[in-house]
GROMACS .gro file of C-alpha atoms in nm:
model
  220
    1MET     CA    1  11.397   9.525   9.029
    2ILE     CA    2  11.113   9.279   8.977
    3VAL     CA    3  10.791   9.371   9.158
    4ILE     CA    4  10.601   9.091   9.331
    5GLY     CA    5  10.250   9.136   9.467
    6LEU     CA    6  10.192   8.941   9.789
    7ASP     CA    7   9.849   8.902   9.948
    8VAL     CA    8   9.895   8.808  10.314
    9SER     CA    9   9.630   8.628  10.516
   10LYS     CA   10   9.640   8.429  10.837
   11ASN     CA   11   9.707   8.089  10.681
   12ARG     CA   12   9.814   8.158  10.322
   13LEU     CA   13  10.035   8.374  10.104
   14ASP     CA   14   9.932   8.450   9.744
   15ALA     CA   15  10.198   8.589   9.512
   16ALA     CA   16  10.160   8.734   9.163
   17VAL     CA   17  10.414   8.869   8.917
   18LYS     CA   18  10.413   8.959   8.550
   19ARG     CA   19  10.679   8.776   8.355
   20PRO     CA   20  10.932   9.032   8.222
   21GLY     CA   21  10.856   9.136   7.865
   22THR     CA   22  10.517   8.961   7.853
   23ASP     CA   23  10.159   9.011   7.968
   24LYS     CA   24  10.147   8.667   8.127
   25TRP     CA   25  10.102   8.632   8.501
   26TYR     CA   26  10.274   8.385   8.727
   27ASP     CA   27  10.066   8.311   9.038
   28ARG     CA   28  10.173   8.103   9.332
   29LYS     CA   29  10.024   8.031   9.674
   30VAL     CA   30  10.195   7.877   9.975
   31ALA     CA   31  10.132   7.829  10.345
   32HIS     CA   32  10.185   8.136  10.560
   33SER     CA   33  10.497   8.014  10.736
   34LYS     CA   34  10.869   8.076  10.721
   35ALA     CA   35  10.920   7.751  10.529
   36GLY     CA   36  10.638   7.838  10.289
   37LEU     CA   37  10.783   8.181  10.219
   38HIS     CA   38  11.129   8.034  10.164
   39GLU     CA   39  10.978   7.794   9.910
   40LEU     CA   40  10.797   8.082   9.740
   41VAL     CA   41  11.113   8.292   9.706
   42GLU     CA   42  11.303   7.995   9.563
   43ARG     CA   43  11.028   7.931   9.304
   44LEU     CA   44  11.014   8.297   9.205
   45CYS     CA   45  11.391   8.319   9.165
   46ASP     CA   46  11.385   8.005   8.952
   47LYS     CA   47  11.097   8.120   8.731
   48LEU     CA   48  11.224   8.475   8.688
   49ASP     CA   49  11.594   8.386   8.668
   50ALA     CA   50  11.663   8.633   8.947
   51THR     CA   51  11.823   8.652   9.289
   52PRO     CA   52  11.636   8.742   9.613
   53ASP     CA   53  11.790   9.090   9.622
   54GLN     CA   54  11.621   9.163   9.285
   55LEU     CA   55  11.273   9.092   9.423
   56ARG     CA   56  11.068   9.387   9.546
   57VAL     CA   57  10.776   9.234   9.737
   58VAL     CA   58  10.474   9.460   9.790
   59MET     CA   59  10.213   9.376  10.054
   60GLU     CA   60   9.940   9.556  10.245
   61ALA     CA   61   9.970   9.653  10.609
   62THR     CA   62   9.774   9.384  10.794
   63GLY     CA   63   9.902   9.414  11.149
   64PRO     CA   64  10.079   9.108  11.292
   65TYR     CA   65  10.037   8.908  10.972
   66HIS     CA   66  10.239   9.135  10.745
   67GLU     CA   67  10.500   9.220  11.008
   68LYS     CA   68  10.641   8.871  11.050
   69THR     CA   69  10.625   8.816  10.673
   70ALA     CA   70  10.823   9.135  10.616
   71HIS     CA   71  11.082   9.017  10.870
   72TRP     CA   72  11.119   8.683  10.690
   73LEU     CA   73  11.153   8.850  10.349
   74TYR     CA   74  11.418   9.084  10.485
   75GLU     CA   75  11.611   8.788  10.625
   76LEU     CA   76  11.593   8.613  10.286
   77GLY     CA   77  11.749   8.915  10.116
   78CYS     CA   78  11.436   9.046   9.940
   79THR     CA   79  11.314   9.406   9.952
   80PRO     CA   80  10.977   9.414  10.132
   81CYS     CA   81  10.748   9.715  10.085
   82VAL     CA   82  10.437   9.777  10.294
   83ALA     CA   83  10.156   9.969  10.125
   84ASN     CA   84   9.860  10.154  10.270
   85PRO     CA   85   9.551   9.933  10.210
   86LYS     CA   86   9.334  10.233  10.118
   87ARG     CA   87   9.578  10.348   9.850
   88VAL     CA   88   9.582   9.998   9.703
   89ARG     CA   89   9.201   9.977   9.700
   90ASP     CA   90   9.169  10.319   9.535
   91PHE     CA   91   9.427  10.218   9.275
   92ALA     CA   92   9.245   9.891   9.203
   93LYS     CA   93   8.912  10.073   9.156
   94ALA     CA   94   9.071  10.326   8.924
   95MET     CA   95   9.218  10.042   8.717
   96GLY     CA   96   8.884   9.859   8.705
   97LEU     CA   97   9.015   9.568   8.910
   98LEU     CA   98   8.695   9.494   9.098
   99ASN     CA   99   8.737   9.122   9.166
  100LYS     CA  100   8.795   9.043   9.532
  101THR     CA  101   8.994   8.723   9.542
  102ASP     CA  102   9.335   8.657   9.691
  103ARG     CA  103   9.487   8.615   9.346
  104ALA     CA  104   9.326   8.936   9.218
  105ASP     CA  105   9.449   9.125   9.525
  106ALA     CA  106   9.804   8.997   9.469
  107ARG     CA  107   9.793   9.112   9.107
  108ALA     CA  108   9.662   9.453   9.210
  109LEU     CA  109   9.949   9.485   9.458
  110CYS     CA  110  10.197   9.394   9.185
  111LEU     CA  111  10.060   9.663   8.950
  112PHE     CA  112  10.043   9.917   9.231
  113GLY     CA  113  10.402   9.847   9.333
  114GLY     CA  114  10.517   9.904   8.976
  115GLN     CA  115  10.375  10.257   8.969
  116ALA     CA  116  10.379  10.385   9.327
  117LYS     CA  117  10.685  10.517   9.504
  118LEU     CA  118  10.718  10.291   9.806
  119SER     CA  119  10.992  10.295  10.066
  120ALA     CA  120  11.170   9.972  10.145
  121TRP     CA  121  11.066   9.822  10.477
  122THR     CA  122  11.338   9.765  10.736
  123PRO     CA  123  11.305   9.604  11.080
  124PRO     CA  124  11.258   9.852  11.364
  125PRO     CA  125  11.539   9.880  11.622
  126PRO     CA  126  11.503   9.635  11.915
  127GLU     CA  127  11.419   9.916  12.159
  128VAL     CA  128  11.134  10.037  11.937
  129ALA     CA  129  10.999   9.683  11.901
  130THR     CA  130  11.014   9.644  12.281
  131LEU     CA  131  10.822   9.966  12.343
  132ARG     CA  132  10.559   9.874  12.084
  133ALA     CA  133  10.508   9.535  12.248
  134LEU     CA  134  10.475   9.695  12.592
  135ILE     CA  135  10.225   9.953  12.468
  136ASN     CA  136  10.015   9.689  12.289
  137ARG     CA  137  10.014   9.459  12.592
  138LEU     CA  138   9.928   9.744  12.825
  139SER     CA  139   9.637   9.848  12.604
  140VAL     CA  140   9.499   9.494  12.596
  141LEU     CA  141   9.520   9.454  12.973
  142GLU     CA  142   9.364   9.792  13.048
  143ASN     CA  143   9.073   9.715  12.812
  144GLU     CA  144   9.027   9.374  12.969
  145LEU     CA  145   9.031   9.526  13.316
  146GLY     CA  146   8.765   9.774  13.212
  147ARG     CA  147   8.542   9.501  13.069
  148GLU     CA  148   8.577   9.283  13.378
  149THR     CA  149   8.505   9.578  13.607
  150ASN     CA  150   8.186   9.653  13.409
  151ARG     CA  151   8.078   9.288  13.432
  152ARG     CA  152   8.131   9.289  13.807
  153GLU     CA  153   7.923   9.605  13.846
  154LYS     CA  154   7.635   9.460  13.641
  155HIS     CA  155   7.647   9.120  13.806
  156ARG     CA  156   7.376   9.046  14.064
  157PRO     CA  157   7.515   8.920  14.397
  158GLY     CA  158   7.472   8.549  14.450
  159VAL     CA  159   7.377   8.477  14.089
  160TRP     CA  160   7.639   8.307  13.870
  161PRO     CA  161   7.608   8.268  13.493
  162PRO     CA  162   7.375   7.982  13.391
  163ARG     CA  163   7.520   7.656  13.263
  164CYS     CA  164   7.406   7.740  12.910
  165LEU     CA  165   7.695   7.987  12.889
  166SER     CA  166   8.029   7.858  12.770
  167PRO     CA  167   8.253   7.704  13.038
  168SER     CA  168   8.518   7.965  12.964
  169THR     CA  169   8.278   8.241  13.070
  170ALA     CA  170   8.216   8.082  13.408
  171VAL     CA  171   8.588   8.026  13.457
  172LEU     CA  172   8.654   8.389  13.367
  173HIS     CA  173   8.400   8.508  13.623
  174ARG     CA  174   8.546   8.288  13.898
  175SER     CA  175   8.905   8.386  13.824
  176THR     CA  176   8.811   8.753  13.814
  177LYS     CA  177   8.630   8.730  14.145
  178ARG     CA  178   8.923   8.558  14.317
  179PHE     CA  179   9.236   8.713  14.174
  180GLY     CA  180   9.183   8.823  13.812
  181GLU     CA  181   9.164   9.197  13.867
  182SER     CA  182   9.452   9.209  14.113
  183ARG     CA  183   9.677   9.016  13.875
  184ILE     CA  184   9.584   9.238  13.583
  185ARG     CA  185   9.650   9.548  13.791
  186SER     CA  186   9.989   9.420  13.908
  187THR     CA  187  10.084   9.332  13.550
  188ILE     CA  188   9.984   9.680  13.432
  189ILE     CA  189  10.204   9.836  13.702
  190SER     CA  190  10.494   9.611  13.598
  191ILE     CA  191  10.456   9.705  13.230
  192LYS     CA  192  10.438  10.076  13.311
  193THR     CA  193  10.757  10.046  13.513
  194ARG     CA  194  10.938   9.867  13.229
  195PHE     CA  195  10.801  10.117  12.979
  196SER     CA  196  10.928  10.413  13.180
  197SER     CA  197  11.268  10.251  13.224
  198ALA     CA  198  11.303  10.171  12.852
  199THR     CA  199  11.178  10.515  12.749
  200ARG     CA  200  11.429  10.696  12.968
  201ARG     CA  201  11.708  10.472  12.842
  202TYR     CA  202  11.646  10.514  12.469
  203TRP     CA  203  11.488  10.863  12.461
  204PRO     CA  204  11.708  11.106  12.662
  205PRO     CA  205  11.451  11.391  12.651
  206PHE     CA  206  11.228  11.183  12.878
  207GLN     CA  207  11.499  11.158  13.146
  208ALA     CA  208  11.398  11.498  13.277
  209SER     CA  209  11.048  11.374  13.351
  210ALA     CA  210  10.997  11.170  13.665
  211ARG     CA  211  10.674  11.020  13.533
  212PRO     CA  212  10.657  11.001  13.149
  213ARG     CA  213  10.299  11.002  13.021
  214LEU     CA  214  10.215  10.694  12.819
  215ASP     CA  215   9.943  10.869  12.624
  216ILE     CA  216  10.184  11.115  12.461
  217CYS     CA  217  10.465  10.869  12.383
  218CYS     CA  218  10.447  10.805  12.011
  219VAL     CA  219  10.639  10.516  11.857
  220CYS     CA  220  10.657  10.542  11.480
   0.00000   0.00000   0.00000
């Protein structure tokens, strides 16, 4: 298989590959979108005289950015591989690749993918994706509730934020005072209910527990 290094950022994808049998690099950058990735795969297949299933695309784990890119690559028939960022950095330092540019990072990923044993990425089952989304949303809401509660405790009665603060801050304070906390709390309860239902459905061992603990449920 042909190893492609792919540096993933919010708005752009940078790809790098060594032409087979040469020391010459082929670099390409496109917009970080489904259409941009489709264009990139077509160009790579044309330049390398290959088919999508012959492309092994190596990228770093970058949260939501790499996940949707991996999904798109999988749909296009490529073999996406997600590498640990620390392992890639250590490899680059050992190889003397100290430049920190998107193109240099893509080349480092290409070299790393050619030597490291990486498992092919596959989409998680729908039930796992659902539980991950519920856990992430629950965490965000609980953190937001904690921050708003702390603001309310520190706020002096009868004194609203001065006009020099951003309008969004004043709106946030007003909405929190009126109904923000109650809505967040009701949403948290709803998510916990859905989480418990999904957990019991897809993980039979949890059926014996009337109240599964969210803090010990690990989704890999």
